[in-house]
Coordinates of C-alpha atoms and ligand atoms in Angstrom, one line a residue:
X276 CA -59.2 -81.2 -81.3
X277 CA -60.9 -82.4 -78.0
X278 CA -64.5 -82.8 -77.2
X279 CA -65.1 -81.2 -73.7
X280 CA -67.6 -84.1 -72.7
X281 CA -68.5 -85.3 -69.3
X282 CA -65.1 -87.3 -69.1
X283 CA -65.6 -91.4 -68.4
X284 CA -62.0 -91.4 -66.8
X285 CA -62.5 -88.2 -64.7
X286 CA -61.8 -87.9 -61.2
X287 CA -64.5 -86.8 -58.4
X288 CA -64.9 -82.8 -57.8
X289 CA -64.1 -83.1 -54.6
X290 CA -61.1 -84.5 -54.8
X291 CA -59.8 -82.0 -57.3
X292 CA -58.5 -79.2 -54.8
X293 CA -56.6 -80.8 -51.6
X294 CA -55.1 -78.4 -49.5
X295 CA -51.2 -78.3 -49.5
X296 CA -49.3 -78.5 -46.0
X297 CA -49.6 -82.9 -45.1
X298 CA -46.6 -83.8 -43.3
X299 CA -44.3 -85.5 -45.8
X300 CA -43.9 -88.8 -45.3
X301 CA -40.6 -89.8 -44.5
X302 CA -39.7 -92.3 -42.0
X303 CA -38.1 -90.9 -38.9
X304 CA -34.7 -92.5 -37.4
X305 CA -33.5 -95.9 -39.2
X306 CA -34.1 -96.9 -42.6
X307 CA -36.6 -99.5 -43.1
X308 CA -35.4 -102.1 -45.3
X309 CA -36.8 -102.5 -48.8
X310 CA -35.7 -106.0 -50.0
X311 CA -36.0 -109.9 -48.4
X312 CA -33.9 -111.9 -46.7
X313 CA -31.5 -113.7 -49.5
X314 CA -33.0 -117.0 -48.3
X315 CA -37.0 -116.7 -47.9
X316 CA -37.7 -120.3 -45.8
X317 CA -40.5 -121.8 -47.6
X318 CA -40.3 -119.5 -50.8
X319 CA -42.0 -121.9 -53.5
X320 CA -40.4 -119.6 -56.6
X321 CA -36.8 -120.4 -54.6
X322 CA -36.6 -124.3 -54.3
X323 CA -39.3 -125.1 -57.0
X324 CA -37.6 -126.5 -60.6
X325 CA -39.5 -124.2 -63.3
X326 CA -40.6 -125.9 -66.3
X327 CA -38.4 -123.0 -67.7
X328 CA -35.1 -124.5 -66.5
X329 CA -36.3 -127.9 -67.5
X330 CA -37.6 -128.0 -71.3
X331 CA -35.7 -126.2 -73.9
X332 CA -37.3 -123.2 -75.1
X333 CA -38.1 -122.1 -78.4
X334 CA -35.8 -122.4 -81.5
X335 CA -34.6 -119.3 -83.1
X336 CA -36.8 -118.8 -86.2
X337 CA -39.8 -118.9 -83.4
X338 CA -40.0 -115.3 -84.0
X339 CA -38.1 -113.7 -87.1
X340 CA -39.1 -110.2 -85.8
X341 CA -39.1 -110.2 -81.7
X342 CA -41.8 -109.1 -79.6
X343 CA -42.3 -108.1 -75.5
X344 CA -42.1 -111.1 -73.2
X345 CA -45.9 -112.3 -73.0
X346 CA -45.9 -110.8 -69.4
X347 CA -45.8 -107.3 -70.8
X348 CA -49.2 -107.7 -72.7
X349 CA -50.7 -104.8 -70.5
X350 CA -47.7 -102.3 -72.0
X351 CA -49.7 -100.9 -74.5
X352 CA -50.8 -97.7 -76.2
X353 CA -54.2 -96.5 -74.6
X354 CA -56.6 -94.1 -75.7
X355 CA -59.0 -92.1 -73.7
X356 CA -62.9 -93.3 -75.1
X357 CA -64.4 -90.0 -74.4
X358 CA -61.3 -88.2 -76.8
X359 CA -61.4 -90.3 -79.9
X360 CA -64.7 -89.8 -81.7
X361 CA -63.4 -91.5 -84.6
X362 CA -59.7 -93.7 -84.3
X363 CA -58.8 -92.2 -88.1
X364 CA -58.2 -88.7 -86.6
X365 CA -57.4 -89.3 -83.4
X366 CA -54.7 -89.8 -80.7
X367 CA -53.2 -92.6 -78.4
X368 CA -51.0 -92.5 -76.1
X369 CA -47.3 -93.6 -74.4
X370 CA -47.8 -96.0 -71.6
X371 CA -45.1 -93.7 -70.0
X372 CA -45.5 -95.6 -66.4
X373 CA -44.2 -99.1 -67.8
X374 CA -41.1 -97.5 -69.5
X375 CA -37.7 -96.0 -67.9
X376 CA -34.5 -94.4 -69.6
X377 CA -34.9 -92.0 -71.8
X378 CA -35.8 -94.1 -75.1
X379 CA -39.3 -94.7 -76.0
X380 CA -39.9 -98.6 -77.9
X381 CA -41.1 -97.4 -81.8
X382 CA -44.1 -99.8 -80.9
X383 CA -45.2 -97.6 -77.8
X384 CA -44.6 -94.2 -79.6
X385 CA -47.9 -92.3 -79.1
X386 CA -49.8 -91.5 -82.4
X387 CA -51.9 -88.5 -83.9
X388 CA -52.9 -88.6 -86.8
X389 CA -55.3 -86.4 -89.1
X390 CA -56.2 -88.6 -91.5
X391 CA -55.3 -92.0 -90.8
X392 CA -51.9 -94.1 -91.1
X393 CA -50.9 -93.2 -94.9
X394 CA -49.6 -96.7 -96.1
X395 CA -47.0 -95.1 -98.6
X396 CA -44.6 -97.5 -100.8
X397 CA -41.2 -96.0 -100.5
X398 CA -40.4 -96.7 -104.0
X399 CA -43.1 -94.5 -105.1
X400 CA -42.2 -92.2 -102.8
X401 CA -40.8 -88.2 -103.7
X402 CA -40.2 -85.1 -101.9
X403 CA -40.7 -82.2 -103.8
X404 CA -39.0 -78.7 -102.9
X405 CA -40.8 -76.0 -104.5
X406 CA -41.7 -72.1 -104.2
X407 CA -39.1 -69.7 -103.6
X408 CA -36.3 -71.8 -104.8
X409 CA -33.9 -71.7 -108.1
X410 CA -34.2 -75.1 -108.9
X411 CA -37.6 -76.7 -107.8
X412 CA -36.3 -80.4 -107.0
X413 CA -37.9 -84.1 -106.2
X414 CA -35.8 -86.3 -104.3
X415 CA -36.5 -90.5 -104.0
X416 CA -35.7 -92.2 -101.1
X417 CA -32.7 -93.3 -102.5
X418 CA -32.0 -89.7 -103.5
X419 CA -32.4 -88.4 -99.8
X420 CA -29.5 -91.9 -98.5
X421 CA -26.8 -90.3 -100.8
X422 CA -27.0 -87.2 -98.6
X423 CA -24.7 -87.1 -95.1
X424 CA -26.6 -88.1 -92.1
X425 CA -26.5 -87.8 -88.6
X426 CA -28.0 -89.5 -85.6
X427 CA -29.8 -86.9 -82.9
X428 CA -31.8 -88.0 -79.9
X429 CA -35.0 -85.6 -79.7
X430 CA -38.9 -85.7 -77.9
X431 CA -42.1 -85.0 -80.0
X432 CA -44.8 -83.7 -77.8
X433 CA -47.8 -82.5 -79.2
X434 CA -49.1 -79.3 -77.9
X435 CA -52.3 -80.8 -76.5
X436 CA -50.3 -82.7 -74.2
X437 CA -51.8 -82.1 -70.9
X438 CA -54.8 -80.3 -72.7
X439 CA -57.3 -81.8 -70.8
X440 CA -55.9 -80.3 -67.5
X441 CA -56.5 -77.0 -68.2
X442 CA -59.4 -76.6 -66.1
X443 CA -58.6 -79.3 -63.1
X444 CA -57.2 -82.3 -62.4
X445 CA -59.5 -85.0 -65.1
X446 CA -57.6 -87.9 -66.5
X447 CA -55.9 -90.8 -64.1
X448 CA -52.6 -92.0 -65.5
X449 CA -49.5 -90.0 -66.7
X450 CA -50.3 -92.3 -70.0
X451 CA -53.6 -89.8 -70.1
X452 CA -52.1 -86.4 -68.6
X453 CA -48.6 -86.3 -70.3
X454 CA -48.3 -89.6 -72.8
X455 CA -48.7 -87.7 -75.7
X456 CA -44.9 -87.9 -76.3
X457 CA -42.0 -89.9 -77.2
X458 CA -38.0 -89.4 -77.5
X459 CA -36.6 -91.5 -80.0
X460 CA -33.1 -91.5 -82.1
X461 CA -33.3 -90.1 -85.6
X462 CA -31.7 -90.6 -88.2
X463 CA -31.9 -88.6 -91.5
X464 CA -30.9 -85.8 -93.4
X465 CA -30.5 -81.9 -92.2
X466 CA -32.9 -80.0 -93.7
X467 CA -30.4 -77.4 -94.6
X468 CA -28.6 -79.6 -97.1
X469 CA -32.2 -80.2 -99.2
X470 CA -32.9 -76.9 -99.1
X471 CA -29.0 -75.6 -100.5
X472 CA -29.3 -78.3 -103.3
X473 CA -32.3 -76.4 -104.5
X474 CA -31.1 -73.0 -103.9
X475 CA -33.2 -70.8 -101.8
X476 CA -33.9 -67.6 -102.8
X477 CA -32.6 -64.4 -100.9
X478 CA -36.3 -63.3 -100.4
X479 CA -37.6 -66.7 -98.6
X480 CA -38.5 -66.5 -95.2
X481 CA -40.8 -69.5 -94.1
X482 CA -41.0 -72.8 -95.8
X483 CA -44.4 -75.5 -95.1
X484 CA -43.9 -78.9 -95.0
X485 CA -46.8 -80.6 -96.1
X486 CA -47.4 -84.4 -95.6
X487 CA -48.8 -86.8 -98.6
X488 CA -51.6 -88.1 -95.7
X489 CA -55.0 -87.9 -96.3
X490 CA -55.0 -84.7 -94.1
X491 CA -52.4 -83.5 -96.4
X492 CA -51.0 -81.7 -93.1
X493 CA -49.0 -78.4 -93.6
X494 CA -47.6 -75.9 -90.9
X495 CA -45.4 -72.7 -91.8
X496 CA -41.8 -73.1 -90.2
X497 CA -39.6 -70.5 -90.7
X498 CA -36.5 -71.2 -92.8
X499 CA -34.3 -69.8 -89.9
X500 CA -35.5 -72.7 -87.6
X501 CA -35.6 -75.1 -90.8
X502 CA -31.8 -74.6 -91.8
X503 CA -30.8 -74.7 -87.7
X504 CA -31.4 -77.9 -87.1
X505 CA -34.7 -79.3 -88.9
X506 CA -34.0 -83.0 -90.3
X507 CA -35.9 -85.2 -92.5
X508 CA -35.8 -88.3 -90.8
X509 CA -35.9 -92.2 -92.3
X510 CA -35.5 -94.5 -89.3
X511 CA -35.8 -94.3 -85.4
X512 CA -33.9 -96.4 -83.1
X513 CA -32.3 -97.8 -85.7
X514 CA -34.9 -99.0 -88.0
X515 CA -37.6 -97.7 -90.5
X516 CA -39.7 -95.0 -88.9
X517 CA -42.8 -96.8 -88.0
X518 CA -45.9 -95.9 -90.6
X519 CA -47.8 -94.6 -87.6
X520 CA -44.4 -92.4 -87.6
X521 CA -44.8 -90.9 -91.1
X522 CA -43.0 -94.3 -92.7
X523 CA -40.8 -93.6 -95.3
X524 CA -40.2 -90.3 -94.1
X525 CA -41.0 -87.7 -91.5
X526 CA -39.9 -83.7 -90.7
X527 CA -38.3 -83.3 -87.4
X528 CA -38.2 -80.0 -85.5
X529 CA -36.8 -80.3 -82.7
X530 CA -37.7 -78.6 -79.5
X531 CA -41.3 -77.5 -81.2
X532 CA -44.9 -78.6 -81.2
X533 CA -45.4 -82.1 -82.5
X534 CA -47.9 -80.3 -85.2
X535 CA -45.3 -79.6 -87.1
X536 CA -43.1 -82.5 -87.7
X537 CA -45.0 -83.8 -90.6
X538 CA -45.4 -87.0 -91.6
X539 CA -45.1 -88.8 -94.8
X540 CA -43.4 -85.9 -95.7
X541 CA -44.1 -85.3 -99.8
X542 CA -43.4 -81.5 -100.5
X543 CA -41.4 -78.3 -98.8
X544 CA -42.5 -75.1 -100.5
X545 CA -40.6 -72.1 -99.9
X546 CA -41.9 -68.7 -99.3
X547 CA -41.6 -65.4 -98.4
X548 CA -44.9 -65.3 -95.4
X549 CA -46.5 -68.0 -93.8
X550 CA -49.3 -70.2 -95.0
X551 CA -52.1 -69.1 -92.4
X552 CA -53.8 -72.6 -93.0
X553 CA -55.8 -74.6 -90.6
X554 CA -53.7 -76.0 -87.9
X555 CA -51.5 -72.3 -87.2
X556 CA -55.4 -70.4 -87.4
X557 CA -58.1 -72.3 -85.7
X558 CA -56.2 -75.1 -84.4
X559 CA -52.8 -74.9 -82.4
X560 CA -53.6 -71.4 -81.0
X561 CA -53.6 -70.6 -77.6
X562 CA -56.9 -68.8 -76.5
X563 CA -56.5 -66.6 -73.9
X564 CA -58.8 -64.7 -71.3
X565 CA -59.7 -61.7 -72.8
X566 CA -60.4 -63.6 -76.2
X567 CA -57.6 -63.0 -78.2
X568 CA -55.4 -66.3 -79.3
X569 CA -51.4 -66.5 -79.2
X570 CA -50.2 -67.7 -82.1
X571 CA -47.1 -69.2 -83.4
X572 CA -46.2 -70.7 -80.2
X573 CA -43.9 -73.1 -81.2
X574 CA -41.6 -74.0 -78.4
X575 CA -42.1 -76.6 -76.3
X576 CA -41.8 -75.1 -72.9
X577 CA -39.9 -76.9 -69.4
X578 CA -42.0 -79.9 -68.0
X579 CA -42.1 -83.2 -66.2
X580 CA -43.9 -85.8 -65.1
X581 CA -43.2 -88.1 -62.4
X582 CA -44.2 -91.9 -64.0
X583 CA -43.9 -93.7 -60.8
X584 CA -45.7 -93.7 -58.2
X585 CA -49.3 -92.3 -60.7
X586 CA -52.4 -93.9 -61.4
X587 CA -52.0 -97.0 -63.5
X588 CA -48.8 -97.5 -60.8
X589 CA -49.6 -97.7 -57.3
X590 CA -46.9 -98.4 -54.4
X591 CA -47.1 -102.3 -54.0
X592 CA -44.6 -102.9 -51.7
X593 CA -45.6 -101.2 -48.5
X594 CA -43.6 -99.0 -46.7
X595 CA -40.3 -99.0 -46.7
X596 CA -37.3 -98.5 -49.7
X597 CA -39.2 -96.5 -52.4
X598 CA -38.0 -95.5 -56.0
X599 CA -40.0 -92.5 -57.5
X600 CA -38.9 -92.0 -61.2
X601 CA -40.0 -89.8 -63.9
X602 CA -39.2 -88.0 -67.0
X603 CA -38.2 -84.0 -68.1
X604 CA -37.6 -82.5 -70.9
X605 CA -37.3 -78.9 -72.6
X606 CA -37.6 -77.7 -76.1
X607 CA -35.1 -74.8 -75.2
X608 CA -32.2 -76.7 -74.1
X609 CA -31.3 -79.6 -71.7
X610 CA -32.6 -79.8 -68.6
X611 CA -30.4 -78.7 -66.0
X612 CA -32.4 -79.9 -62.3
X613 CA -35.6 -81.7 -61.6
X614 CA -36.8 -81.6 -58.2
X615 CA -38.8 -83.3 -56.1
X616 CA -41.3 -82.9 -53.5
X617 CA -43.6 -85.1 -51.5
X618 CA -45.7 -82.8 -49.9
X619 CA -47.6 -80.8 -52.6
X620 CA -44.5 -78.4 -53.2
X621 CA -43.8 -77.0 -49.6
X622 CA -40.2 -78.5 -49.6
X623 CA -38.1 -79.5 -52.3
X624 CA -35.8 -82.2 -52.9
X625 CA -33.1 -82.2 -55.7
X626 CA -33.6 -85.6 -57.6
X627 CA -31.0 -87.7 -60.0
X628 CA -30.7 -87.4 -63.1
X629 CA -29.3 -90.3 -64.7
X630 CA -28.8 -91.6 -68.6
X631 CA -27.7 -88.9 -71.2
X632 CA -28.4 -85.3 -71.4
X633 CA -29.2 -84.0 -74.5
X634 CA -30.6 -81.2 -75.5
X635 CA -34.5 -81.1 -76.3
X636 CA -34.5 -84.9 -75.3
X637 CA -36.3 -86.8 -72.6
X638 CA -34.0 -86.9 -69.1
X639 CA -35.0 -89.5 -66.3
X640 CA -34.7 -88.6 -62.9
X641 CA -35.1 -90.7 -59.8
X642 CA -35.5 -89.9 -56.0
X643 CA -34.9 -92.6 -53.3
X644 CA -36.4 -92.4 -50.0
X645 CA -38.2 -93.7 -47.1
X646 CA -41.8 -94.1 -47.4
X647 CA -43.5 -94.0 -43.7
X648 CA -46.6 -95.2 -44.9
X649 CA -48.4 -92.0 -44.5
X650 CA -49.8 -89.8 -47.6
X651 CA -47.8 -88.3 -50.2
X652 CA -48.5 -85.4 -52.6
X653 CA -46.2 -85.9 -55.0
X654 CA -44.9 -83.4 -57.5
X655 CA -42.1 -82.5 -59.8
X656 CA -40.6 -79.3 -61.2
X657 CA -37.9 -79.1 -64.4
X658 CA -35.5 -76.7 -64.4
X659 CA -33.8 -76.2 -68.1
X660 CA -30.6 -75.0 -69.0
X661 CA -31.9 -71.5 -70.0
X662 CA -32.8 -71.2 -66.1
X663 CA -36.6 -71.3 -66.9
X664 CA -38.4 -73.3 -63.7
X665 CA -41.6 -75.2 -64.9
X666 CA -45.0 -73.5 -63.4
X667 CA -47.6 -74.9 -61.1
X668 CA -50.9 -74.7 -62.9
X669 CA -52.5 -71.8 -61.0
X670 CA -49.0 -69.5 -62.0
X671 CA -49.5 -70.8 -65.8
X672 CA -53.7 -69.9 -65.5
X673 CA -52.9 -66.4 -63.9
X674 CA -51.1 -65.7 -67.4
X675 CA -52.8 -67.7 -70.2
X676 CA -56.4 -68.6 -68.4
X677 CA -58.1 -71.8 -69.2
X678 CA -59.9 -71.7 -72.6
X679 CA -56.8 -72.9 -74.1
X680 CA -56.0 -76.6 -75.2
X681 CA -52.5 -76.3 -75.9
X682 CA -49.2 -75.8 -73.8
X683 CA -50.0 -77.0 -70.5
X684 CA -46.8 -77.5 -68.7
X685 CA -48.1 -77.2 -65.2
X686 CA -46.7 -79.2 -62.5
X687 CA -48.5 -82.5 -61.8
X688 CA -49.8 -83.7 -58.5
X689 CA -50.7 -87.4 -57.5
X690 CA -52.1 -88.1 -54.3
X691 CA -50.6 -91.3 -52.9
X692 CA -53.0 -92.6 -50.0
X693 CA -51.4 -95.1 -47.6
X694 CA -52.1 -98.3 -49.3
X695 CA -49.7 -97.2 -52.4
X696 CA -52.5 -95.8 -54.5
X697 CA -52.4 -92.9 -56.5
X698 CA -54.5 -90.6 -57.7
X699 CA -54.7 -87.3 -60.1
X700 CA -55.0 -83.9 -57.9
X701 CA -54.5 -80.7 -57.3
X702 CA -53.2 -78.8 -54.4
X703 CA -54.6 -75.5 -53.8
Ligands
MTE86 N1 -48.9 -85.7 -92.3 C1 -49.3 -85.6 -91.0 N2 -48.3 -85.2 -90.2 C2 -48.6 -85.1 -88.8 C3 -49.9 -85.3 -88.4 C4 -50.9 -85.7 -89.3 O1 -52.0 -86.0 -89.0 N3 -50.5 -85.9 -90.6 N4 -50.2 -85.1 -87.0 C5 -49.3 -84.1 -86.3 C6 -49.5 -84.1 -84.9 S1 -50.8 -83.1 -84.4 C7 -48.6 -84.6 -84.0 S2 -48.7 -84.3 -82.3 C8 -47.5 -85.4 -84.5 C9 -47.6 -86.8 -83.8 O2 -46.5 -87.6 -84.2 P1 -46.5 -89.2 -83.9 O3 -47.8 -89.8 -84.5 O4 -45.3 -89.7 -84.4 O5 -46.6 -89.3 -82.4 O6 -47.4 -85.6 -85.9 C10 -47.8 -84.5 -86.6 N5 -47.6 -84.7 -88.0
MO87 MO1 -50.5 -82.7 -82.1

């Protein structure tokens, strides 16, 4: 999937492999405070009348469907030039370092796509259920509403996210390193339920969604994972699933690679062995050392990312009153810990997680602390409810190498110097 080019956005050899062991940097003694006095003498934005609290603003029908304040032009998806060859099968990504909570804004979902953005006209719309069935079915959109729904909060990451780390610290952002994701609210139809109305057969083990794109995507799933909890969704946070989402409608598997939730979802056959097609042979394998490839690797596995301080989000304020935040998540479970550490993973500092904990859903975690001004290398480590503790990046190379792409879930370092800014590292 990626070209391993001289990268435009990579960072300098030599800044690749820091040694561990800085001091971390805490301020001794009394907290410095963060904030200003309530009244800042001579503050212009204070005493000034704003031509905001003098005009009336806009009417209502000034915008019938509501967009970001214009002061949030710069939230956007970003690609990386060097990675998209072509923008019809490419990838952008989640500007993870403007967001918090755990929801990600349908506009600011990442995207891959195969074969473009399928515009498909939900009243031509059908999902056909064929193969290893007793009564091969097609469902309309309006067939698929007269099913019962639920509501369930989940993350898509695609495998590659990360991909591009395999081999040393490259890309500066977390948009870049780990914004290949996004945790939204679905809403649609279990899986199960389709698959009962047509019956499958006692012999079916695996069924392969298979999207109406112009990549026609199809992965093998197997039916014990698609009658768990598999859904065919219709809308995300509460409105139509975005055509970049698979618009009408999309598969959802939770907890696994983003691969294999297909989009513009048209047909589920049913069969008895898996499908062996493109993106389960040559593409979304892990290759390892000795030449031989994983395969079926489906689960997501433990990670996290701290947002801010990274890259594209430097310390502004000085020293003083600092908020890190970031995000963890797990495709076995909820996660149960995240911690912290400033000094490249020496010591380790249980953070807060805060907002809901589901499982196989984006948590948010926060630690508050004392910046002395001095250098930080910052890191974070999930801990999920099975007990599984995320790997640094030399633990997860000792055991899968680095020819692979996919399933990096390393810890990530960024190197905060003392002016705030941060940088994408590795500690040694
Ligand atoms: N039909 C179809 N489904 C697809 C793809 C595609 O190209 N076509 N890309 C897959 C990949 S590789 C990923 S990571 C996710 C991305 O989902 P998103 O675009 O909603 O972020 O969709 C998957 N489903
Ligand atoms: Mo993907």
């Amino acid at each position: 999937m990626f070209k391993q080019e001289k990268p435009e956005l990579a960072v300098p050899a030599r800044r690749q492999f820091l040694k561990a062991g800085l001091t971390a940097g805490v301020a001794a003694g009394a907290m410095v405070a963060g904030g200003r006095t309530a009244f800042a003498e001579g503050d212009e934005a204070i005493v000034e009348k704003k031509d905001w609290a003098v005009y009336p603003g806009n009417g209502v029908d000034a915008a019938p469907y509501g967009m970001p304040s214009q002061f949030e032009a710069h939230v956007v998806r970003r690609n990386v030039p060097w990675l998209t060859a072509d923008t019809v099968s490419s990838v952008n990504f989640t500007p993870l370092h403007e967001l918090d909570g755990i929801i990600t804004p349908n506009g600011l979902c990442f995207e891959r796509h195969h074969g473009g953005v399928a515009e498909v006209d939900p009243a031509e719309y059908r999902l056909m259920i064929n193969g290893l069935v007793d009564k091969p079915m097609v469902f309309t959109m309006e067939d698929l509403k007269r099913f019962p729904r639920e509501n369930r909060i989940y993350f898509l990451e695609c495998a590659a996210n990360s991909g591009m780390e395999w081999r040393g610290a490259q890309l500066n952002g977390c948009q870049y390193t780990h914004g290949m994701i996004h945790n939204v609210v679905y809403t649609g139809v279990p899986l199960k339920y389709l698959l009962e109305e047509a019956g499958v057969k006692t012999n079916a083990k695996w069924v392969m969604p298979e999207g109406a794109d112009a990549s026609g995507m199809t992965r093998s799933v197997p039916l014990e994972k698609a009658l768990d909890d598999c859904m065919v969704a219709f809308k995300m946070n509460g409105e139509a699933l975005r055509p970049e989402q698979g618009y009408p409608a999309r598969l959802v598997v939770p907890g696994w690679e983003g691969n294999m939730w297909v989009k513009w979802l048209r047909r589920i056959e049913v069969g008895d062995e898996p499908w062996q097609h493109r993106e389960e042979t040559s593409k979304y394998t892990d290759l390892m050392a000795n030449g031989k490839a994983r395969r079926f690797t489906w689960e997501m596995d433990a990670k996290s990312v701290i947002t801010n301080p990274s890259p594209q989000a430097p310390i502004t304020h000085g020293k003083g009153r600092t908020v890190i935040t970031g995000v963890a998540w797990s495709g076995r479970g909820k996660i149960d810990r995240v911690d912290v550490s400033l000094d490249g993973g020496n010591n380790w500092r249980e953070a807060r997680i805060s907002g809901p904990s589901f499982d196989k859903s984006m948590h948010r975690f926060y630690y508050e602390f004392d910046w002395d001004g001095s250098e930080l290398l910052l890191q974070s480590r999930a801990i999920d409810s099975t007990g599984y503790v995320q790997p640094t990046k030399n633990e997860l190379r000792a055991v899968r190498g680095t020819n692979s792409i996919y399933h990096n879930n390393g810890i990530q370092t960024w190197l905060v110097n003392s002016k705030g800014e941060a940088e994408n590292v590795e500690v040694s």
